[in-house]
Coordinates of C-alpha atoms in Angstrom, one line a residue:
X1 CA -0.1 0.0 0.0
X2 CA 1.5 3.5 -1.2
X3 CA 1.9 6.2 1.1
X4 CA 0.1 9.4 0.3
X5 CA 3.3 11.3 -0.3
X6 CA 4.5 8.5 -3.0
X7 CA 1.1 8.4 -4.8
X8 CA 0.4 12.2 -4.9
X9 CA 4.0 12.9 -5.9
X10 CA 3.8 10.5 -8.7
X11 CA 0.6 12.2 -10.1
X12 CA 2.1 15.6 -9.6
X13 CA 5.4 14.8 -11.2
X14 CA 4.7 16.4 -14.6
X15 CA 2.8 19.5 -13.3
X16 CA 4.4 22.9 -13.3
X17 CA 6.3 23.4 -10.2
X18 CA 4.0 25.9 -8.6
X19 CA 0.9 24.2 -9.2
X20 CA 2.4 21.0 -7.8
X21 CA 3.6 22.7 -4.6
X22 CA 0.1 24.2 -4.2
X23 CA -1.9 21.1 -4.7
X24 CA 0.2 18.9 -2.5
X25 CA 0.4 21.4 0.0
X26 CA -3.7 21.7 0.3
X27 CA -3.6 17.8 0.0
X28 CA -1.6 17.4 2.8
X29 CA -2.7 20.1 5.0
X30 CA -6.5 19.1 4.6
X31 CA -6.3 15.4 5.5
X32 CA -3.8 15.0 8.3
X33 CA -3.2 11.3 8.4
X34 CA -0.6 10.8 10.9
X35 CA -0.3 12.5 14.3
X36 CA 3.3 14.1 15.2
X37 CA 4.9 15.1 18.3
X38 CA 3.4 18.7 17.6
X39 CA -0.1 17.2 18.2
X40 CA 0.3 16.1 21.7
X41 CA 2.6 17.4 24.4
X42 CA 3.2 17.8 28.0
X43 CA 2.1 21.0 29.3
X44 CA 4.8 22.8 31.0
X45 CA 4.5 24.6 33.9
X46 CA 6.9 27.5 35.6
X47 CA 8.1 27.4 39.0
X48 CA 5.7 30.1 39.9
X49 CA 2.7 28.1 38.4
X50 CA 3.4 24.8 40.2
X51 CA 3.8 26.8 43.5
X52 CA 0.6 28.4 43.3
X53 CA -1.1 25.0 42.1
X54 CA 0.5 23.5 45.4
X55 CA -0.2 26.2 47.7
X56 CA -4.2 26.1 46.4
X57 CA -4.1 22.3 47.0
X58 CA -2.8 22.5 50.4
X59 CA -5.2 25.4 51.3
X60 CA -8.1 22.9 50.2
X61 CA -6.8 19.9 52.1
X62 CA -8.0 19.0 55.7
X63 CA -7.0 20.9 58.7
X64 CA -5.0 17.8 59.7
X65 CA -3.1 17.5 56.5
X66 CA -2.2 21.1 56.7
X67 CA -0.8 20.5 60.2
X68 CA 1.5 17.6 59.0
X69 CA 2.8 19.9 56.1
X70 CA 3.8 22.7 58.3
X71 CA 5.1 20.4 60.8
X72 CA 7.3 18.8 58.4
X73 CA 8.3 21.9 57.2
X74 CA 9.4 23.2 60.6
X75 CA 11.4 20.1 61.3
X76 CA 13.2 19.6 58.3
X77 CA 13.4 23.2 57.1
X78 CA 12.2 22.6 53.6
X79 CA 9.5 24.4 51.8
X80 CA 5.9 23.0 52.1
X81 CA 5.7 23.0 48.4
X82 CA 8.6 20.5 47.9
X83 CA 7.0 18.4 50.9
X84 CA 3.5 18.4 49.2
X85 CA 5.0 17.4 45.7
X86 CA 6.9 14.4 47.0
X87 CA 4.1 13.4 49.4
X88 CA 1.7 13.6 46.3
X89 CA 3.6 11.5 44.0
X90 CA 3.9 8.8 46.9
X91 CA 0.1 8.8 47.3
X92 CA -0.1 8.2 43.5
X93 CA 2.2 5.5 43.7
X94 CA 0.4 4.0 46.7
X95 CA -3.1 4.4 44.6
X96 CA -1.7 2.6 41.4
X97 CA -0.3 0.1 43.7
X98 CA -3.4 -0.6 45.6
X99 CA -5.7 -1.2 42.4
X100 CA -7.1 -4.9 42.0
X101 CA -4.8 -7.0 39.5
X102 CA -1.4 -6.2 40.8
X103 CA 1.3 -3.3 40.9
X104 CA 2.2 -1.5 37.6
X105 CA 5.6 -1.0 38.9
X106 CA 8.3 -3.3 39.3
X107 CA 10.2 -3.0 42.8
X108 CA 13.0 -1.0 41.7
X109 CA 10.4 1.6 40.7
X110 CA 12.1 2.4 37.0
X111 CA 10.2 -0.3 35.3
X112 CA 6.7 -1.4 34.4
X113 CA 5.4 -4.7 35.0
X114 CA 3.4 -6.8 32.4
X115 CA 0.1 -5.8 33.9
X116 CA -0.2 -2.6 31.8
X117 CA 0.9 -4.5 28.6
X118 CA -1.9 -7.1 29.4
X119 CA -4.5 -4.4 29.6
X120 CA -3.3 -2.6 26.2
X121 CA -3.1 -6.3 24.6
X122 CA -6.7 -6.9 25.5
X123 CA -7.5 -3.5 23.8
X124 CA -5.6 -4.3 20.7
X125 CA -7.8 -7.7 20.7
X126 CA -10.7 -5.4 20.1
X127 CA -9.1 -3.3 17.7
X128 CA -7.5 -6.0 15.4
X129 CA -10.8 -7.0 13.5
X130 CA -11.2 -3.3 12.5
X131 CA -7.3 -2.5 11.4
X132 CA -7.5 -3.8 7.8
X133 CA -10.6 -1.6 7.0
X134 CA -9.2 1.6 8.8
X135 CA -5.9 1.0 7.0
X136 CA -7.5 0.6 3.5
X137 CA -9.7 3.8 3.9
X138 CA -6.9 5.9 5.6
X139 CA -3.5 4.8 4.4
X140 CA -4.5 4.2 0.9
X141 CA -5.2 7.8 -0.6
X142 CA -6.8 6.6 -3.8
X143 CA -9.4 4.6 -1.7
X144 CA -10.2 7.8 0.5
X145 CA -10.8 9.6 -3.1
X146 CA -12.9 6.7 -4.4
X147 CA -15.0 6.7 -1.0
X148 CA -15.5 10.3 -0.9
X149 CA -16.6 10.9 -4.5
X150 CA -18.8 7.8 -4.0
X151 CA -20.7 9.7 -1.5
X152 CA -20.4 13.0 -3.5
X153 CA -22.0 10.9 -6.4
X154 CA -24.8 9.3 -4.2
X155 CA -25.7 12.7 -2.6
X156 CA -26.0 14.7 -5.8
X157 CA -27.1 11.7 -7.9
X158 CA -24.1 12.7 -10.3
X159 CA -20.3 12.5 -10.1
X160 CA -17.3 13.3 -12.1
X161 CA -13.7 11.7 -11.6
X162 CA -12.3 11.2 -15.0
X163 CA -10.6 14.0 -17.5
X164 CA -13.2 13.3 -20.1
X165 CA -16.2 14.0 -17.5
X166 CA -14.9 17.7 -17.7
X167 CA -13.8 18.0 -21.3
X168 CA -14.1 15.5 -24.0
X169 CA -11.4 14.5 -26.4
X170 CA -13.5 16.1 -29.3
X171 CA -13.6 19.4 -27.3
X172 CA -9.7 19.3 -26.3
X173 CA -8.8 18.4 -30.3
X174 CA -10.8 21.6 -31.1
X175 CA -9.3 23.9 -28.5
X176 CA -5.9 22.9 -29.4
X177 CA -6.6 23.2 -33.1
X178 CA -7.6 26.7 -32.6
X179 CA -5.1 27.7 -30.3
X180 CA -2.1 25.4 -30.6
X181 CA -2.1 26.1 -26.6
X182 CA -1.9 23.2 -24.2
X183 CA -2.6 25.7 -21.3
X184 CA -6.0 26.6 -23.0
X185 CA -6.9 22.9 -22.4
X186 CA -5.9 23.1 -18.8
X187 CA -7.8 26.4 -18.3
X188 CA -10.8 24.9 -19.5
X189 CA -10.4 21.7 -17.2
X190 CA -9.8 23.8 -14.2
X191 CA -13.0 26.0 -15.1
X192 CA -15.1 23.0 -15.5
X193 CA -14.0 21.4 -12.3
X194 CA -14.6 24.4 -10.4
X195 CA -18.0 24.8 -11.8
X196 CA -18.6 20.9 -10.7
X197 CA -17.4 21.5 -7.1
X198 CA -19.2 24.7 -6.8
X199 CA -22.2 22.8 -7.9
X200 CA -22.5 20.7 -5.0
X201 CA -24.8 21.8 -2.2
X202 CA -23.1 22.7 1.2
X203 CA -25.5 20.8 3.3
X204 CA -24.6 17.7 1.0
X205 CA -20.8 18.5 1.9
X206 CA -21.5 18.9 5.8
X207 CA -23.6 15.9 6.1
X208 CA -20.6 13.7 4.2
X209 CA -18.3 15.3 6.7
X210 CA -20.3 14.5 9.5
X211 CA -20.2 10.6 8.3
X212 CA -16.5 10.8 8.0
X213 CA -15.5 12.4 11.3
X214 CA -16.0 9.3 13.6
X215 CA -14.0 7.2 11.3
X216 CA -11.2 10.0 11.2
X217 CA -10.7 10.6 14.9
X218 CA -11.1 6.6 15.5
X219 CA -8.4 5.9 13.1
X220 CA -5.5 7.3 15.2
X221 CA -6.2 4.6 17.9
X222 CA -7.2 1.7 15.3
X223 CA -3.8 2.1 13.3
X224 CA -1.9 3.0 16.3
X225 CA 1.4 0.9 16.2
X226 CA 0.8 -1.6 18.9
X227 CA 3.5 -3.7 18.0
X228 CA 6.3 -1.1 18.7
X229 CA 4.9 -0.7 22.3
X230 CA 4.2 -4.3 23.1
X231 CA 7.5 -5.4 21.7
X232 CA 9.3 -3.6 24.8
X233 CA 7.2 -6.0 26.9
X234 CA 8.4 -9.2 25.0
X235 CA 5.5 -9.3 22.7
X236 CA 6.2 -10.8 19.2
X237 CA 4.7 -10.0 15.9
X238 CA 3.5 -13.9 15.8
X239 CA 1.6 -13.0 19.2
X240 CA -0.1 -10.2 17.5
X241 CA -1.1 -12.0 14.5
X242 CA -2.3 -15.3 16.3
X243 CA -3.7 -13.6 19.3
X244 CA -1.4 -15.5 21.8
X245 CA -1.2 -13.6 24.9
X246 CA 2.3 -13.8 25.8
X247 CA 4.1 -13.8 29.1
X248 CA 4.6 -10.3 29.4
X249 CA 8.3 -9.0 30.9
X250 CA 9.1 -6.1 32.5
X251 CA 10.3 -3.0 30.8
X252 CA 12.0 0.3 31.5
X253 CA 10.1 3.7 31.6
X254 CA 12.3 5.3 29.1
X255 CA 11.4 2.6 26.6
X256 CA 7.9 3.2 26.5
X257 CA 6.9 6.6 27.8
X258 CA 6.6 8.3 24.7
X259 CA 4.2 5.3 23.0
X260 CA 2.2 5.5 26.2
X261 CA 1.8 9.4 25.8
X262 CA 1.0 8.9 22.2
X263 CA -1.8 6.2 23.3
X264 CA -3.2 8.4 25.6
X265 CA -3.6 11.1 22.9
X266 CA -5.1 8.6 20.6
X267 CA -7.7 7.1 23.2
X268 CA -8.8 10.8 24.1
X269 CA -9.6 11.4 20.3
X270 CA -11.4 8.0 20.2
X271 CA -13.4 8.9 23.2
X272 CA -14.6 12.3 22.2
X273 CA -16.0 10.7 19.0
X274 CA -19.8 10.1 18.5
X275 CA -20.5 6.9 17.1
X276 CA -24.0 6.5 15.6
X277 CA -25.4 3.6 13.6
X278 CA -26.2 6.1 10.8
X279 CA -22.5 6.9 10.6
X280 CA -21.2 3.4 10.6
X281 CA -23.9 2.2 8.2
X282 CA -22.9 5.1 5.8
X283 CA -19.2 4.8 5.8
X284 CA -18.9 0.9 6.4
X285 CA -21.8 0.4 3.6
X286 CA -19.8 2.3 1.0
X287 CA -16.6 0.6 2.1
X288 CA -18.2 -2.4 1.5
X289 CA -19.7 -1.7 -1.9
X290 CA -16.5 -0.7 -3.4
X291 CA -14.8 -3.7 -1.8
X292 CA -17.5 -6.1 -3.5
X293 CA -16.9 -4.2 -6.8
X294 CA -13.2 -5.1 -6.2
X295 CA -13.3 -8.0 -5.0
X296 CA -16.6 -9.8 -5.6
X297 CA -17.5 -10.1 -2.1
X298 CA -21.2 -10.9 -1.6
X299 CA -21.4 -11.2 2.1
X300 CA -24.1 -8.8 3.5
X301 CA -23.4 -10.0 6.9
X302 CA -19.9 -8.1 7.0
X303 CA -21.7 -4.8 7.7
X304 CA -23.3 -6.1 10.8
X305 CA -20.0 -7.7 11.8
X306 CA -18.2 -4.3 11.4
X307 CA -20.8 -2.3 13.3
X308 CA -20.7 -5.1 16.2
X309 CA -16.8 -4.7 16.2
X310 CA -17.0 -0.8 16.2
X311 CA -19.4 -1.0 19.4
X312 CA -17.3 -3.7 21.1
X313 CA -14.3 -1.5 20.7
X314 CA -16.5 1.7 22.0
X315 CA -17.3 -0.3 25.2
X316 CA -13.7 -1.5 25.3
X317 CA -12.3 1.7 25.2
X318 CA -14.6 3.3 27.9
X319 CA -14.0 -0.1 29.9
X320 CA -10.1 0.6 29.6
X321 CA -10.2 4.3 30.6
X322 CA -12.2 3.7 33.4
X323 CA -10.1 0.7 34.8
X324 CA -6.7 1.6 33.4
X325 CA -5.2 4.6 35.1
X326 CA -3.0 5.7 32.0
X327 CA -2.8 9.3 32.5
X328 CA -1.8 8.6 36.4
X329 CA 1.1 6.0 35.2
X330 CA 2.4 8.6 32.9
X331 CA 2.3 11.2 35.7
X332 CA 4.2 8.9 38.1
X333 CA 6.7 8.0 35.4
X334 CA 7.3 11.8 34.7
X335 CA 7.5 12.3 38.5
X336 CA 5.2 15.1 37.8
X337 CA 1.6 15.1 39.9
X338 CA 0.5 18.1 37.6
X339 CA 1.0 16.4 34.5
X340 CA -1.3 17.5 31.8
X341 CA -1.6 16.3 28.2
X342 CA -2.4 19.2 25.8
X343 CA -3.4 18.0 22.4
X344 CA -4.7 19.6 19.2
X345 CA -8.0 18.4 17.9
X346 CA -7.3 17.9 14.2
X347 CA -9.7 19.6 12.0
X348 CA -9.8 17.7 8.5
X349 CA -11.2 19.4 5.5
X350 CA -12.6 16.2 3.5
X351 CA -14.0 18.5 0.7
X352 CA -10.7 20.5 0.2
X353 CA -8.6 17.0 0.1
X354 CA -11.4 15.9 -2.5
X355 CA -11.4 18.9 -4.5
X356 CA -7.3 19.1 -4.6
X357 CA -7.0 15.3 -5.2
X358 CA -9.7 15.5 -8.1
X359 CA -7.7 18.7 -9.6
X360 CA -4.2 16.7 -9.1
X361 CA -5.7 13.4 -10.7
X362 CA -7.4 15.2 -13.6
X363 CA -4.7 17.8 -14.5
X364 CA -2.2 14.8 -14.3
X365 CA -4.0 12.8 -16.8
X366 CA -3.7 15.6 -19.3
X367 CA -0.2 14.8 -19.7
X368 CA -0.7 11.5 -21.1
X369 CA -4.0 12.7 -23.0
X370 CA -2.3 15.5 -24.4
X371 CA -0.1 13.2 -26.4
X372 CA -3.0 11.8 -28.3
X373 CA -4.2 15.5 -29.1
X374 CA -0.9 16.8 -30.0
X375 CA -0.3 13.7 -32.2
X376 CA -3.8 14.3 -34.0
X377 CA -3.3 17.9 -34.4
X378 CA 0.3 17.3 -36.0
X379 CA -1.6 14.6 -38.5
X380 CA -4.3 16.8 -39.5
X381 CA -1.9 19.7 -39.9
X382 CA 0.3 17.7 -42.0
X383 CA -2.5 16.5 -44.3
X384 CA -4.0 20.2 -44.5
X385 CA -0.4 21.8 -45.3
X386 CA 0.8 18.9 -47.5
X387 CA -2.4 18.4 -49.4
X388 CA -1.8 17.1 -52.8
X389 CA 1.9 16.2 -51.9
X390 CA 3.6 13.0 -51.5
X391 CA 5.9 13.3 -48.9
X392 CA 9.5 12.7 -49.4
X393 CA 11.2 10.5 -46.8
X394 CA 14.9 11.1 -45.6
X395 CA 17.5 8.4 -46.8
X396 CA 20.1 8.3 -43.9
X397 CA 18.5 10.2 -41.0
X398 CA 15.6 7.6 -40.3
X399 CA 14.6 4.3 -38.5
X400 CA 16.1 1.3 -40.1
X401 CA 14.3 -2.1 -39.8
X402 CA 17.2 -4.1 -39.1
X403 CA 18.1 -2.0 -36.0
X404 CA 15.5 -2.6 -33.0
X405 CA 17.1 0.2 -30.6
X406 CA 13.9 0.2 -28.4
X407 CA 14.7 -3.6 -27.5
X408 CA 18.1 -2.5 -26.7
X409 CA 17.1 0.3 -24.8
X410 CA 19.2 2.8 -26.7
X411 CA 18.4 6.4 -27.7
X412 CA 17.9 7.1 -31.4
X413 CA 17.7 9.9 -33.9
X414 CA 15.0 12.3 -32.2
X415 CA 14.2 14.8 -34.8
X416 CA 13.4 12.4 -37.9
X417 CA 10.1 13.9 -38.3
X418 CA 10.6 17.6 -38.0
X419 CA 13.5 17.5 -40.3
X420 CA 11.6 15.5 -42.7
X421 CA 8.8 18.0 -42.9
X422 CA 11.1 21.0 -43.0
X423 CA 12.4 19.4 -46.0
X424 CA 9.3 18.6 -47.6
X425 CA 8.1 22.3 -47.0
X426 CA 11.2 23.7 -48.7
X427 CA 11.6 20.9 -51.3
X428 CA 7.6 20.7 -52.4
X429 CA 5.5 23.3 -50.9
X430 CA 7.9 26.2 -51.2
X431 CA 9.0 25.4 -54.9
X432 CA 5.1 24.7 -55.9
X433 CA 3.7 28.0 -53.9
X434 CA 5.8 30.3 -52.5
X435 CA 8.6 30.4 -55.0
X436 CA 6.1 31.3 -57.8
X437 CA 4.5 34.4 -55.6
X438 CA 8.2 35.5 -54.8
X439 CA 9.2 35.7 -58.6
X440 CA 5.7 37.9 -59.1
X441 CA 6.7 40.3 -56.3
X442 CA 10.2 40.4 -57.4
X443 CA 9.6 41.2 -61.2
X444 CA 6.4 43.1 -60.9
X445 CA 5.0 44.4 -57.5
X446 CA 8.3 45.2 -55.8
X447 CA 10.0 46.9 -58.7
X448 CA 9.7 50.3 -57.5
X449 CA 10.6 49.1 -53.8
X450 CA 14.5 47.9 -54.0
X451 CA 14.6 47.2 -50.2
X452 CA 11.8 44.6 -50.2
X453 CA 12.7 43.4 -53.7
X454 CA 16.3 42.5 -52.1
X455 CA 14.7 41.0 -49.0
X456 CA 12.9 38.7 -51.1
X457 CA 16.3 37.7 -53.1
X458 CA 17.6 37.1 -49.7
X459 CA 15.0 34.7 -48.4
X460 CA 15.3 32.7 -51.7
X461 CA 19.1 32.3 -51.0
X462 CA 18.4 31.4 -47.4
X463 CA 15.8 28.8 -48.4
X464 CA 18.1 27.2 -50.9
X465 CA 21.0 27.2 -48.4
X466 CA 18.8 25.4 -45.7
X467 CA 17.5 22.9 -48.3
X468 CA 21.3 22.0 -49.4
X469 CA 22.1 21.8 -45.5
X470 CA 19.1 18.9 -45.1
X471 CA 20.1 17.1 -48.2
X472 CA 24.0 17.1 -47.2
X473 CA 23.0 16.0 -43.8
X474 CA 21.1 13.3 -44.8
X475 CA 23.4 12.0 -47.2
X476 CA 26.2 12.0 -44.9
X477 CA 24.6 9.3 -43.2
X478 CA 24.4 7.0 -46.2
X479 CA 26.6 3.6 -46.2
X480 CA 28.8 5.6 -48.9
X481 CA 29.9 8.6 -46.6
X482 CA 32.0 8.4 -43.7
X483 CA 29.5 9.2 -41.1
X484 CA 27.0 6.5 -42.7
X485 CA 30.1 3.9 -42.6
X486 CA 30.7 4.5 -38.7
X487 CA 26.9 4.5 -38.1
X488 CA 26.5 1.0 -40.0
X489 CA 29.6 -0.3 -37.9
X490 CA 28.1 0.6 -34.8
X491 CA 24.7 -0.7 -35.3
X492 CA 26.0 -4.1 -36.6
X493 CA 28.4 -4.6 -33.8
X494 CA 26.6 -3.1 -30.8
X495 CA 25.1 -6.8 -30.0
X496 CA 28.6 -8.1 -30.0
X497 CA 30.5 -5.4 -28.7
X498 CA 28.6 -3.5 -25.7
X499 CA 31.8 -1.6 -25.0
X500 CA 30.7 0.5 -28.2
X501 CA 27.5 1.9 -26.6
X502 CA 29.3 4.9 -25.2
X503 CA 30.5 5.9 -29.0
X504 CA 26.9 5.2 -30.2
X505 CA 25.4 7.4 -27.8
X506 CA 27.8 10.2 -28.5
X507 CA 27.3 9.9 -31.9
X508 CA 23.5 9.8 -32.0
X509 CA 23.8 12.9 -29.9
X510 CA 26.1 14.7 -32.2
X511 CA 23.7 14.1 -35.1
X512 CA 20.6 15.4 -33.2
X513 CA 22.4 18.5 -32.3
X514 CA 23.1 19.1 -35.9
X515 CA 19.8 17.9 -37.0
X516 CA 18.3 20.6 -34.3
X517 CA 20.6 23.2 -35.6
X518 CA 19.4 23.0 -39.0
X519 CA 15.7 22.8 -37.7
X520 CA 15.8 26.0 -35.6
X521 CA 17.6 27.7 -38.7
X522 CA 14.7 26.6 -41.1
X523 CA 12.3 27.7 -38.6
X524 CA 14.1 31.1 -38.6
X525 CA 13.7 31.5 -42.1
X526 CA 10.0 30.6 -42.0
X527 CA 9.5 33.4 -39.7
X528 CA 11.4 35.7 -42.1
X529 CA 9.1 34.5 -44.9
X530 CA 6.0 35.3 -42.6
X531 CA 7.2 38.9 -41.7
X532 CA 8.3 39.5 -45.6
X533 CA 4.8 38.6 -46.9
X534 CA 3.2 40.5 -44.0
X535 CA 5.3 43.5 -44.9
X536 CA 4.0 43.3 -48.4
X537 CA 0.3 42.7 -48.0
X538 CA 0.5 45.9 -45.0
X539 CA 2.3 48.0 -47.5
X540 CA 0.3 51.8 -47.9
X541 CA 2.0 52.3 -51.3
X542 CA -1.2 52.6 -53.7
X543 CA 0.6 50.7 -56.7
X544 CA 1.5 47.9 -54.5
X545 CA -2.1 47.7 -53.2
X546 CA -3.4 47.9 -56.6
X547 CA -1.1 45.1 -57.9
X548 CA -2.0 42.9 -55.1
X549 CA -5.6 43.0 -56.0
X550 CA -5.0 41.8 -59.2
X551 CA -4.8 38.2 -60.7
X552 CA -1.7 36.7 -62.0
X553 CA -2.6 33.8 -64.3
X554 CA 1.0 32.3 -64.2
X555 CA 0.5 31.8 -60.6
X556 CA -3.5 31.4 -60.0
X557 CA -6.2 32.1 -62.3
X558 CA -8.9 32.4 -59.7
X559 CA -7.4 34.4 -56.6
X560 CA -5.9 37.6 -56.2
X561 CA -2.2 37.9 -55.2
X562 CA -3.4 39.2 -51.8
X563 CA -5.5 36.3 -51.5
X564 CA -2.9 33.7 -52.6
X565 CA -0.4 35.6 -49.9
X566 CA -2.9 35.4 -47.0
X567 CA -3.4 31.7 -47.8
X568 CA 0.4 31.3 -47.7
X569 CA 0.7 33.1 -44.4
X570 CA -1.7 30.8 -43.0
X571 CA 0.1 27.8 -44.1
X572 CA 3.4 29.1 -42.9
X573 CA 1.8 30.0 -39.7
X574 CA 0.3 26.5 -39.6
X575 CA 3.7 24.8 -40.4
X576 CA 5.6 26.9 -37.6
X577 CA 3.3 25.8 -34.9
X578 CA 3.3 22.4 -36.4
X579 CA 6.9 22.0 -36.3
X580 CA 7.2 23.5 -32.7
X581 CA 4.4 20.9 -31.7
X582 CA 6.4 18.2 -33.5
X583 CA 9.7 19.1 -31.8
X584 CA 8.0 19.0 -28.2
X585 CA 6.8 15.9 -28.9
X586 CA 10.1 14.3 -30.2
X587 CA 11.9 15.9 -27.1
X588 CA 9.3 14.2 -24.7

């Protein structure tokens, strides 16, 4: 069973840092699952406060008691306070020794006898049947989520827990297609989750919380580490599992005092809990329905057994606290007759836990779902931009059927797809669409604008350069080139000589860096093409505006040059987004 931190840390791993910290903090704060030394502690009194308490108690005692105290103080020279404190501890010890069942203390008065262990063990026997259920509910955070969401669903006759309950895949596809921004999907998810959470009536939340509270306060005692305490008295794990009451031995105060204080805290929390049949039926019933779903258990008698076990434990705790003077035993061990344990009553916010864990789970799911959204966007963008073109595949920088790098758990060329798309844009789309428009602009529209005319010429040269770089890079990995021979050797010999792996990894990394440089160079040129075309159609010159409104049959017989440029701008912008998304997917 995973701890809360493990489960939620795994879920939050892919979220942005600030969002991850915020949600994990809310979850941790909203549902305190383990007590700490800060939850209960010994109340410290100053010397002045102790003396004030003692003098008050002396004044409240009988006249003979007051006479003895003064007489002792007169003959010994010690203060009445010191005498009273020593006397009260002796009285406390005598009181504990005179209880039926034998003394709690061994003769040397620094050890506890097995009596206390036997009484705690009897309490453990009542608790044991409930430990599995309480551990599954409170130590498995996924189960708490399921249990709480079951109550939500049944109370409002509706429930949402899956990412698709808030935003469908079709809607995610549409949002990303129109914005190209993953964050817009995330915003929509958060908005829909907040709408759902705000729609749950406050009365329903309060009622559900009321059901959970007894089980929450009760779990501190039910999952208390009895093994750690009882082992100090000689009890083994086998004794606990098989319910064998061992021959408990004496143990030093120092070995158990902190555990006894923790137990006192857990008992006080349990004692303040109001266990009603309605609470038990609601939570235990929901627990059993979930378990039946998981395990196929159809036993309807289990609810009655759980109710009986809880009622037995409730009576057992009352009996234990009445007969076992645990607080007095702690006072004597601490040598402090005014010992008080102050403790914080936990204030769980079950709905905050539910809300934060729901958001964490749904937003974490977006990471895996987004890959599919991104893939669909990339495929549809490729079809739209390269409509009518048959895509050329790279010949050197590609996957090879005879080399299964995945089985070998080895890295491979990352940017095959992005480099191939960039190559096809310049080798096919550019030559079939953009180049003709550039030529018309250069020869006619921009004849009287040498600055823009020169920029168009520079862009053509830049395109030719990057196209040549892609071709040269791809050819370098062919078998008749030096790098291609090296790659072929590494592929073929890697299985036989694992020592070549380091060289292989270095080779792949070097080629990917080169491919990445070319791609970013190509993206830079795309941006310049986009800016150049935007400058042309936004030109205020009347002659240019008139010429752009004309149709040039050598380019297109139906659309004006302005319309064609707008279409090109749309495709260039889409290709830019496409390559950025593709690069992101390749890196992931």
